[in-house]
Short mmCIF file of C-alpha atoms and ligand atoms in Angstrom, two decimals:
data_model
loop_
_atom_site.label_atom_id
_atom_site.label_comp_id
_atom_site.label_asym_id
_atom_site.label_seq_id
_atom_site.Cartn_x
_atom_site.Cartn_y
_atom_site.Cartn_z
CA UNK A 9 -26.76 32.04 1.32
CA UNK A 10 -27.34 32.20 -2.28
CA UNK A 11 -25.03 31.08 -5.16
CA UNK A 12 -24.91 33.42 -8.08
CA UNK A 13 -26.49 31.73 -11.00
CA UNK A 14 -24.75 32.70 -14.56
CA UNK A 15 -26.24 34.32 -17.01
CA UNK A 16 -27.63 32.29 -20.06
CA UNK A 17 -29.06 33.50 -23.17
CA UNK A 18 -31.93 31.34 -24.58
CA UNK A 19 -32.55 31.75 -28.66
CA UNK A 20 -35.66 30.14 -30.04
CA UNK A 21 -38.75 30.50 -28.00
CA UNK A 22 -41.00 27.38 -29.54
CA UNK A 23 -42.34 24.73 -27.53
CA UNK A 24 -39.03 23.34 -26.03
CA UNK A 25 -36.96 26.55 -26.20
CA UNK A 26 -39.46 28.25 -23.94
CA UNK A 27 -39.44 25.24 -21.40
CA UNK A 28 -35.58 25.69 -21.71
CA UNK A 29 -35.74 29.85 -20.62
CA UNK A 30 -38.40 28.86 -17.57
CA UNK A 31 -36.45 26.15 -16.38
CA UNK A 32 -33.34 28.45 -16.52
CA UNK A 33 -35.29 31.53 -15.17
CA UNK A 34 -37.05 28.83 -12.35
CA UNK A 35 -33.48 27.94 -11.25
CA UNK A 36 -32.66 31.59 -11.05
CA UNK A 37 -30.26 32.17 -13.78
CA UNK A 38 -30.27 35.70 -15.12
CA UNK A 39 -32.06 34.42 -18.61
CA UNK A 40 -32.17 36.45 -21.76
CA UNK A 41 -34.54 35.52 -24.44
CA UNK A 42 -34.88 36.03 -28.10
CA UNK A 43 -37.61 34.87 -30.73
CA UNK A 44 -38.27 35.44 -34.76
CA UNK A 45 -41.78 36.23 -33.15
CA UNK A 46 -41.22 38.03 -30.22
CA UNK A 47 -45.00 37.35 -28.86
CA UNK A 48 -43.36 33.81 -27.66
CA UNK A 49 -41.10 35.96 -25.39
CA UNK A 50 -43.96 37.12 -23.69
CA UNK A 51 -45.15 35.02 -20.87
CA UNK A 52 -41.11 34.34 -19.85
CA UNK A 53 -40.73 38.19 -19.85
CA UNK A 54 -43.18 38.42 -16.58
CA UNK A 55 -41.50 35.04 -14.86
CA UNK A 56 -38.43 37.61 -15.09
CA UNK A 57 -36.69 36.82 -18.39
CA UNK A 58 -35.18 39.97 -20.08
CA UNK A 59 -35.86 40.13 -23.60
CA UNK A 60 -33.62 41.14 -26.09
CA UNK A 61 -34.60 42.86 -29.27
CA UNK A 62 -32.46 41.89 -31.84
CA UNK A 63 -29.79 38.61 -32.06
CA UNK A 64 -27.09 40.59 -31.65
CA UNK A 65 -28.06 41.75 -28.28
CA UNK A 66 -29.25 38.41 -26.88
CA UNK A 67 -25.40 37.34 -27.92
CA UNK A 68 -23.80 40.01 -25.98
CA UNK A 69 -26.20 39.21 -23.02
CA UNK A 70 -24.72 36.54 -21.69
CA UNK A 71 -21.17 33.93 -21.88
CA UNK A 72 -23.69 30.78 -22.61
CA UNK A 73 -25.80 31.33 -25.87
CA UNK A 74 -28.07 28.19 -25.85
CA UNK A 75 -29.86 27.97 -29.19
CA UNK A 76 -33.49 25.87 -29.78
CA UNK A 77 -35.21 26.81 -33.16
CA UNK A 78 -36.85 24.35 -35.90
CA UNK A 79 -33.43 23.11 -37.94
CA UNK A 80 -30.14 24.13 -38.88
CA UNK A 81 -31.44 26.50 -41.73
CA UNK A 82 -33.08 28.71 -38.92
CA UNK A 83 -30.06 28.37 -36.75
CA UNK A 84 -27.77 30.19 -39.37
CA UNK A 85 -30.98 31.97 -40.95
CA UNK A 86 -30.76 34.02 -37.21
CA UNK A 87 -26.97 33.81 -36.34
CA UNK A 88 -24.97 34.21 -39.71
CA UNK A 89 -25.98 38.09 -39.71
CA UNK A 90 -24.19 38.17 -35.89
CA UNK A 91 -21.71 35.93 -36.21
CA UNK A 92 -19.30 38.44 -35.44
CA UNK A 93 -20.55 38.92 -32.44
CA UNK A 94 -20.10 35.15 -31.18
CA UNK A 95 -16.23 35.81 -30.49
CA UNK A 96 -15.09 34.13 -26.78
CA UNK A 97 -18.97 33.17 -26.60
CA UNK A 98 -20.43 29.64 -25.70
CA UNK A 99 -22.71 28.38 -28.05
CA UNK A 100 -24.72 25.42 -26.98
CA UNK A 101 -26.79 24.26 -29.63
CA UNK A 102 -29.85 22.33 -29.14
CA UNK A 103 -31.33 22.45 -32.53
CA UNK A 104 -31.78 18.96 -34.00
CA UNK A 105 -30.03 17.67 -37.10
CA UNK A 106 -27.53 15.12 -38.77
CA UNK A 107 -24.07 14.42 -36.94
CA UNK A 108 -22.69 16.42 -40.18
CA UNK A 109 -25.05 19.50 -39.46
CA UNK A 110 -23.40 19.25 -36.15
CA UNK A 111 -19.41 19.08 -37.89
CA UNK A 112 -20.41 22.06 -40.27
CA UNK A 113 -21.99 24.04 -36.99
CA UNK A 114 -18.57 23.32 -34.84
CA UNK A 115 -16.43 24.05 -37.92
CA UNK A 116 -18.65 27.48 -38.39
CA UNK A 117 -18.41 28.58 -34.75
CA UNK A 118 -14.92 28.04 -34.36
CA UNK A 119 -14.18 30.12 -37.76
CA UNK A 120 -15.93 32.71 -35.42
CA UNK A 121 -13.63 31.67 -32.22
CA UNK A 122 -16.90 30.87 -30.62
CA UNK A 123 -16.65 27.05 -28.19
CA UNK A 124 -19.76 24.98 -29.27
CA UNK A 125 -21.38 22.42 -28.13
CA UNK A 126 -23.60 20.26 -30.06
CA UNK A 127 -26.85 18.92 -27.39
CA UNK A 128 -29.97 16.29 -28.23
CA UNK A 129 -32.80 16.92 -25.77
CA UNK A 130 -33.68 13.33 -25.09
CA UNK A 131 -37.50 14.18 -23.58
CA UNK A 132 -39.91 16.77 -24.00
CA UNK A 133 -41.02 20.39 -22.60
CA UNK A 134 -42.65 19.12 -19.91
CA UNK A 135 -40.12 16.41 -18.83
CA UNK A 136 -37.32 19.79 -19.49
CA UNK A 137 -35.90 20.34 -15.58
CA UNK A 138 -36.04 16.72 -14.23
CA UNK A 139 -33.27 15.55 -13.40
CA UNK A 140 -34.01 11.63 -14.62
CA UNK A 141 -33.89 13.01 -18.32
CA UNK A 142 -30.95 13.02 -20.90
CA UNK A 143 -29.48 16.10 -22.22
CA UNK A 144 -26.54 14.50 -24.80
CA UNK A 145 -23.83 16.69 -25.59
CA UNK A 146 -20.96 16.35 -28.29
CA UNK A 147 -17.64 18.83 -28.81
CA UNK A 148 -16.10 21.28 -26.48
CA UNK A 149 -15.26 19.83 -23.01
CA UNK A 150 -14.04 23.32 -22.12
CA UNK A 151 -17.75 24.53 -22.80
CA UNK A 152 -19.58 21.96 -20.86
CA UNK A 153 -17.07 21.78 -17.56
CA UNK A 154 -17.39 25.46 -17.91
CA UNK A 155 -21.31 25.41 -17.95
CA UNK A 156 -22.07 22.29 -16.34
CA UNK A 157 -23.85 23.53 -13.51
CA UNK A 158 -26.36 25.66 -16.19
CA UNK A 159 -26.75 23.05 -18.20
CA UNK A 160 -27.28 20.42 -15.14
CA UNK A 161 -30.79 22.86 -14.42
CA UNK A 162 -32.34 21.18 -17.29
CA UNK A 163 -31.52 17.59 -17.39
CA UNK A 164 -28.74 15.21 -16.45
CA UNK A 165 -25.99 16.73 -18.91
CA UNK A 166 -23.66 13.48 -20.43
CA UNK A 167 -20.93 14.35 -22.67
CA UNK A 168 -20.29 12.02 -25.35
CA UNK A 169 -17.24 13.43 -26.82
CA UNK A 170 -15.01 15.97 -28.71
CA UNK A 171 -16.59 14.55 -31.66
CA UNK A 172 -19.62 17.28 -32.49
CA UNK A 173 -21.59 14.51 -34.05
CA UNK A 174 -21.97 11.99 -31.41
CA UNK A 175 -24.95 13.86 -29.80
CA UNK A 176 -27.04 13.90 -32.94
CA UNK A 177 -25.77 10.60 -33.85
CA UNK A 178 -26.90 8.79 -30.66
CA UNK A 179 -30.49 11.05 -30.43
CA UNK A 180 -30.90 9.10 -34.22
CA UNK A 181 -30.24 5.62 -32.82
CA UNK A 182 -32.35 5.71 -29.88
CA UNK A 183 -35.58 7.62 -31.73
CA UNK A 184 -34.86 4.35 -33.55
CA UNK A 185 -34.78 2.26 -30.50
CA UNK A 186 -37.69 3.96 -29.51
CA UNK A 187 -40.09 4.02 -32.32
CA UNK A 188 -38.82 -0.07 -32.88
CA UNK A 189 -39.90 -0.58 -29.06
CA UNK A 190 -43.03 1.40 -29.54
CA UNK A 191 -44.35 -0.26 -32.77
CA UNK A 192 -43.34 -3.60 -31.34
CA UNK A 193 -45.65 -2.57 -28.36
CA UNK A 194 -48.06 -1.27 -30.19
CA UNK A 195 -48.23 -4.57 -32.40
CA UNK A 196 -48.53 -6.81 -29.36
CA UNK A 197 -51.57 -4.26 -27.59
CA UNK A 198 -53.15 -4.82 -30.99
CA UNK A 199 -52.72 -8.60 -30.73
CA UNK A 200 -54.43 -8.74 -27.48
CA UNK A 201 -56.70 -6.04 -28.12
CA UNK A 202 -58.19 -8.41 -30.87
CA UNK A 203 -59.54 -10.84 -27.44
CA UNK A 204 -60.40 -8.12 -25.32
CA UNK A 205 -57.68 -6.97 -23.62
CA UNK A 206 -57.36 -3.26 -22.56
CA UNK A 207 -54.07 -1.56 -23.41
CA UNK A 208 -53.59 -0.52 -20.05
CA UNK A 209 -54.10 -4.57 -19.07
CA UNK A 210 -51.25 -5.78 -21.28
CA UNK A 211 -49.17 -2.77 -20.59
CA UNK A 212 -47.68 -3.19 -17.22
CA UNK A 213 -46.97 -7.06 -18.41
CA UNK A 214 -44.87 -5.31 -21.83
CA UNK A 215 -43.26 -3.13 -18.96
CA UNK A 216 -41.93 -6.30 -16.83
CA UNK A 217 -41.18 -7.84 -20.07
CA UNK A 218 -39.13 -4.75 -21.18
CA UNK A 219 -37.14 -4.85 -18.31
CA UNK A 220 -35.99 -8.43 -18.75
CA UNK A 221 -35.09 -7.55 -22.50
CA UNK A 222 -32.60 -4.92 -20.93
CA UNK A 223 -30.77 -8.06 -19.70
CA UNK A 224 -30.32 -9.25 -23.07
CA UNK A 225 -29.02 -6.35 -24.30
CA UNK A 226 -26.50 -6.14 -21.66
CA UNK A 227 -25.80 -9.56 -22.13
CA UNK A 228 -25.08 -8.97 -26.21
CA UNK A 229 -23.65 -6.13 -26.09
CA UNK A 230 -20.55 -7.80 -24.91
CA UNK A 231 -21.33 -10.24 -27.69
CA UNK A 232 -21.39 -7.54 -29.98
CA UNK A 233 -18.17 -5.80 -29.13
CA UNK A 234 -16.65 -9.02 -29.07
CA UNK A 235 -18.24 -10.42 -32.80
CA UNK A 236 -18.49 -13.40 -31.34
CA UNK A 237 -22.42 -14.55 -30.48
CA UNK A 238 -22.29 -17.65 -28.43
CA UNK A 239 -26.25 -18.79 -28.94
CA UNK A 240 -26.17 -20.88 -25.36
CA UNK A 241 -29.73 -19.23 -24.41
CA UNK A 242 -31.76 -18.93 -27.32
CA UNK A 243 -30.28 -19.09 -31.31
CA UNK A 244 -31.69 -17.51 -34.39
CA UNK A 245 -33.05 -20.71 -35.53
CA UNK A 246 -35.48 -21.09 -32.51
CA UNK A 247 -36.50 -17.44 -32.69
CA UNK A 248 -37.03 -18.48 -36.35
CA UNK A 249 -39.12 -20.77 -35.17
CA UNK A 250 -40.76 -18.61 -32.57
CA UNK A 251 -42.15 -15.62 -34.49
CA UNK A 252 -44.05 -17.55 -36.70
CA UNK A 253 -46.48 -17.92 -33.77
CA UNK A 254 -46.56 -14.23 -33.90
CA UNK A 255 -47.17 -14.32 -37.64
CA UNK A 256 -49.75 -16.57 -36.97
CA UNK A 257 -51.53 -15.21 -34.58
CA UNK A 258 -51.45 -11.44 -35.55
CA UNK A 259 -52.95 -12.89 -38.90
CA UNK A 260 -55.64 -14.99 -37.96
CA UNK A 261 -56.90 -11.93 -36.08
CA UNK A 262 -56.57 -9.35 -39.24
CA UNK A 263 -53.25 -7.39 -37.20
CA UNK A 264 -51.06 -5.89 -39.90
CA UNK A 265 -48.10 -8.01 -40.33
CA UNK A 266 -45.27 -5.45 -41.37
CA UNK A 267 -43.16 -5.06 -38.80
CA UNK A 268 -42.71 -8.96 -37.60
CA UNK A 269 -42.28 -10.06 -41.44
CA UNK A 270 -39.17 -7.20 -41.28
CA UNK A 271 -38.11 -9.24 -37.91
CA UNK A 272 -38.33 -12.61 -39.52
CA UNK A 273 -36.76 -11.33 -42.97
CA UNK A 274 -33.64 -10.24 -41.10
CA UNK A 275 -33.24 -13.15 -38.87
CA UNK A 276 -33.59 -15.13 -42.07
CA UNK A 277 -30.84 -13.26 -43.81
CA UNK A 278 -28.80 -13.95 -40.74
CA UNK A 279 -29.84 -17.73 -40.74
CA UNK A 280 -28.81 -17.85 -44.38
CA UNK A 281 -24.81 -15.75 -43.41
CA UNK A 282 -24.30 -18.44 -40.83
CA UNK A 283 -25.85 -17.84 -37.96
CA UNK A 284 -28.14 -20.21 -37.40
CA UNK A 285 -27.20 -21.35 -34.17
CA UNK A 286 -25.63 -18.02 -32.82
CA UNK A 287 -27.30 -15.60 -30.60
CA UNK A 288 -29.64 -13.15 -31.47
CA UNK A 289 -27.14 -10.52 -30.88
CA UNK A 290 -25.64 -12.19 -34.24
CA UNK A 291 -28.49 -9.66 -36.21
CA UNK A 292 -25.89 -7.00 -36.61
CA UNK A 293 -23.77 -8.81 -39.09
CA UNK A 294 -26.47 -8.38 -41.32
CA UNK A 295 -27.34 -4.36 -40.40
CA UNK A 296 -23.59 -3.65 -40.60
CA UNK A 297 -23.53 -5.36 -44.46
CA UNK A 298 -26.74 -2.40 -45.09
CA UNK A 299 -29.19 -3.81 -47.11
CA UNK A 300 -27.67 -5.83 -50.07
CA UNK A 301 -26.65 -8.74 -47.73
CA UNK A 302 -28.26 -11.89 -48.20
N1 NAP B 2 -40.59 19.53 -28.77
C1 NAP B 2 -39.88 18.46 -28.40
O1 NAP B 2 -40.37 17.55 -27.72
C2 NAP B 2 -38.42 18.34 -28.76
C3 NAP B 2 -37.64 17.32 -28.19
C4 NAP B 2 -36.29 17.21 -28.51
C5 NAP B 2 -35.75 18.10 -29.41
N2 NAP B 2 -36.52 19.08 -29.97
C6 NAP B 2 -35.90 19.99 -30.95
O2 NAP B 2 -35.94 21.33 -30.50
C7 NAP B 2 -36.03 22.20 -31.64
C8 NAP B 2 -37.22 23.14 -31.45
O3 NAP B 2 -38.40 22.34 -31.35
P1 NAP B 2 -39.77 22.92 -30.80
O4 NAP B 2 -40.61 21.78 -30.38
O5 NAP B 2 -39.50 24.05 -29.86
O6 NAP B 2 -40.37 23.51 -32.18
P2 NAP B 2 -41.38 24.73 -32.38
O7 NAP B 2 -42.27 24.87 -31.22
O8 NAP B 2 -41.97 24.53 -33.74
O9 NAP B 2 -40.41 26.00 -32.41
C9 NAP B 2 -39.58 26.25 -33.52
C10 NAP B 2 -38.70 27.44 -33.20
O10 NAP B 2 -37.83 27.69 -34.33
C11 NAP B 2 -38.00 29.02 -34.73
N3 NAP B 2 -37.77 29.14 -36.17
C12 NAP B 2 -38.26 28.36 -37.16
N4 NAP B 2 -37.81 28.78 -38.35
C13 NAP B 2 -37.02 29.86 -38.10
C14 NAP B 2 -36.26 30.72 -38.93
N5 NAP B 2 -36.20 30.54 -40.25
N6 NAP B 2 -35.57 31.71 -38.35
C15 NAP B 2 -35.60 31.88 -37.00
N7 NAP B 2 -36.30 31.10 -36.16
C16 NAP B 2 -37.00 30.09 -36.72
C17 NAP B 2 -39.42 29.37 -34.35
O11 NAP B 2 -39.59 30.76 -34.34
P3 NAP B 2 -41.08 31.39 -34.50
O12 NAP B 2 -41.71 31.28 -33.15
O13 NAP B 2 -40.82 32.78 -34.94
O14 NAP B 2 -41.80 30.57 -35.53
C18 NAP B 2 -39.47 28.73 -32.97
O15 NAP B 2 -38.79 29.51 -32.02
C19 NAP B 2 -36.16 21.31 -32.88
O16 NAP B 2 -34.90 21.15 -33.49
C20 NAP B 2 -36.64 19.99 -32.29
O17 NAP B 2 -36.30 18.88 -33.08
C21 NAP B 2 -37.83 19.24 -29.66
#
């Protein structure tokens, strides 16, 4: 006994758009497609996918119009000249860009009584269809209840908010959580790699050790909601204290230096507002000042 799948239009045919149309087409969903270079439509035409030969048409294909192309110039470079077209339509956008790119796409889609949605595709092509990975979404809870059970096909969909923003806005801070935690990794592998140690050695220690720094987090994020950073496991002082071993170390075997210099620098400025003997989680005073503080 089947369910019928809706029909889903796909705009944008690059690396992750096309993992977006198979997934879709894989799933069963009627699945329209539409690229600058139509070549790209190619291989998802034989898995099924019809293709449309101008914007316009992909549009009127389908209720959902889900939208993957380079930035938000080539979004409106391919919609403006059909935006009359987008009336009652969904838009789901999955272009990336600022939280205000997001605003000015809502703002522009409404003025063309389309519902949008505003998405950040938290993994790549192949991890597109697994249901482990994050698909963020910001704006129209009328468009995502509506579409869920699409938008479920390619990732665990989480809805943020009305705000459009939010999606591009959290995709921003964890890249940055994520290139912080990769460098950092990368640093130590270095560090050990300089007496031998195989990357793949010291990894699945990092990997134990990342999950205990999840604790932390947990543990400060409380702090930080609260603004009050009791240090009763470890203070800024002692981790003061504790990265010049890293300095040390990383030196003496020719590592660059950068990125645990930043770490010190900050904890200093913190030291130096008053938080000596507060927690860690006491580092955001100083990121919230931006970088005049002392
Ligand atoms: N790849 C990833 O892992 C990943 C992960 C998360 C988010 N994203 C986001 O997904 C979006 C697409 O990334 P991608 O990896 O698929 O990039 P890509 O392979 O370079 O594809 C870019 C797409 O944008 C289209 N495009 C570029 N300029 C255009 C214009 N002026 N007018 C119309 N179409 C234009 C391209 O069309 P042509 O084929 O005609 O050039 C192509 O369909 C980006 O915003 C990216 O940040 C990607």
């Amino acid at each position: 006994m089947g369910t019928e799948r809706s029909a889903v239009t796909v705009i944008g045919l690059g690396q992750m758009g096309s993992a977006l149309a198979a997934t879709l087409l894989e799933r069963g969903h009627p699945t329209t497609v539409w690229n600058r270079s139509a070549r790209k439509a190619q291989p998802l035409v034989e898995r099924g996918a019809r293709r449309a030969a101008t914007p316009e048409e992909a549009v009127a294909a389908s209720p959902l119009v889900i939208v993957c192309v380079l930035d938000h110039d080539a979004l409106h470079a391919t919609l403006d000249p059909v935006a009359g077209s987008l009336a009652g339509k969904a838009l789901v956008n999955l272009t990336s860009g600022s939280p205000e790119q997001a605003q000015e796409a809502e703002a522009w889609a409404r003025s063309h009584s389309a519902g949008y949605l505003d998405g950040a595709i938290m993994t790549t092509p192949p991890g597109v269809g697994s249901p482990e990975m994050m698909f963020l979404y910001s704006g129209s809870h009328t468009v995502f209840e509506t579409h869920r059970p699409t938008l479920a096909a390619l990732g665990d969909p989480l809805h943020l908010g009305a705000e459009p923003g939010l999606a591009s806005l959290y995709d921003a801070a964890l890249l940055g959580l994520m290139w912080s935690t990769m460098t950092g990794w990368l640093h130590g592998t270095a560090l050990v790699g300089a007496e031998k140690t195989e990357a793949t050695a010291f990894t699945p220690v990092a990997i134990r050790w990342l999950s205990a720094v999840t604790g932390f987090l947990t543990t400060y994020a409380a702090q930080v909601d609260a603004g009050h950073y009791p240090g009763d496991d470890a203070t800024v002082d002692v981790q003061i204290a504790a990265i010049d071993h890293l300095l040390h170390a990383a030196a003496a075997r020719g590592i660059d230096n950068a990125l645990p210099e930043l770490l010190k620098a900050t904890m200093e400025r913190t030291r130096d507002l008053g938080h000596g003997s507060d927690s860690y989680a006491s580092v955001i005073e100083v990121l919230k000042k931006g970088a005049g503080s002392a």
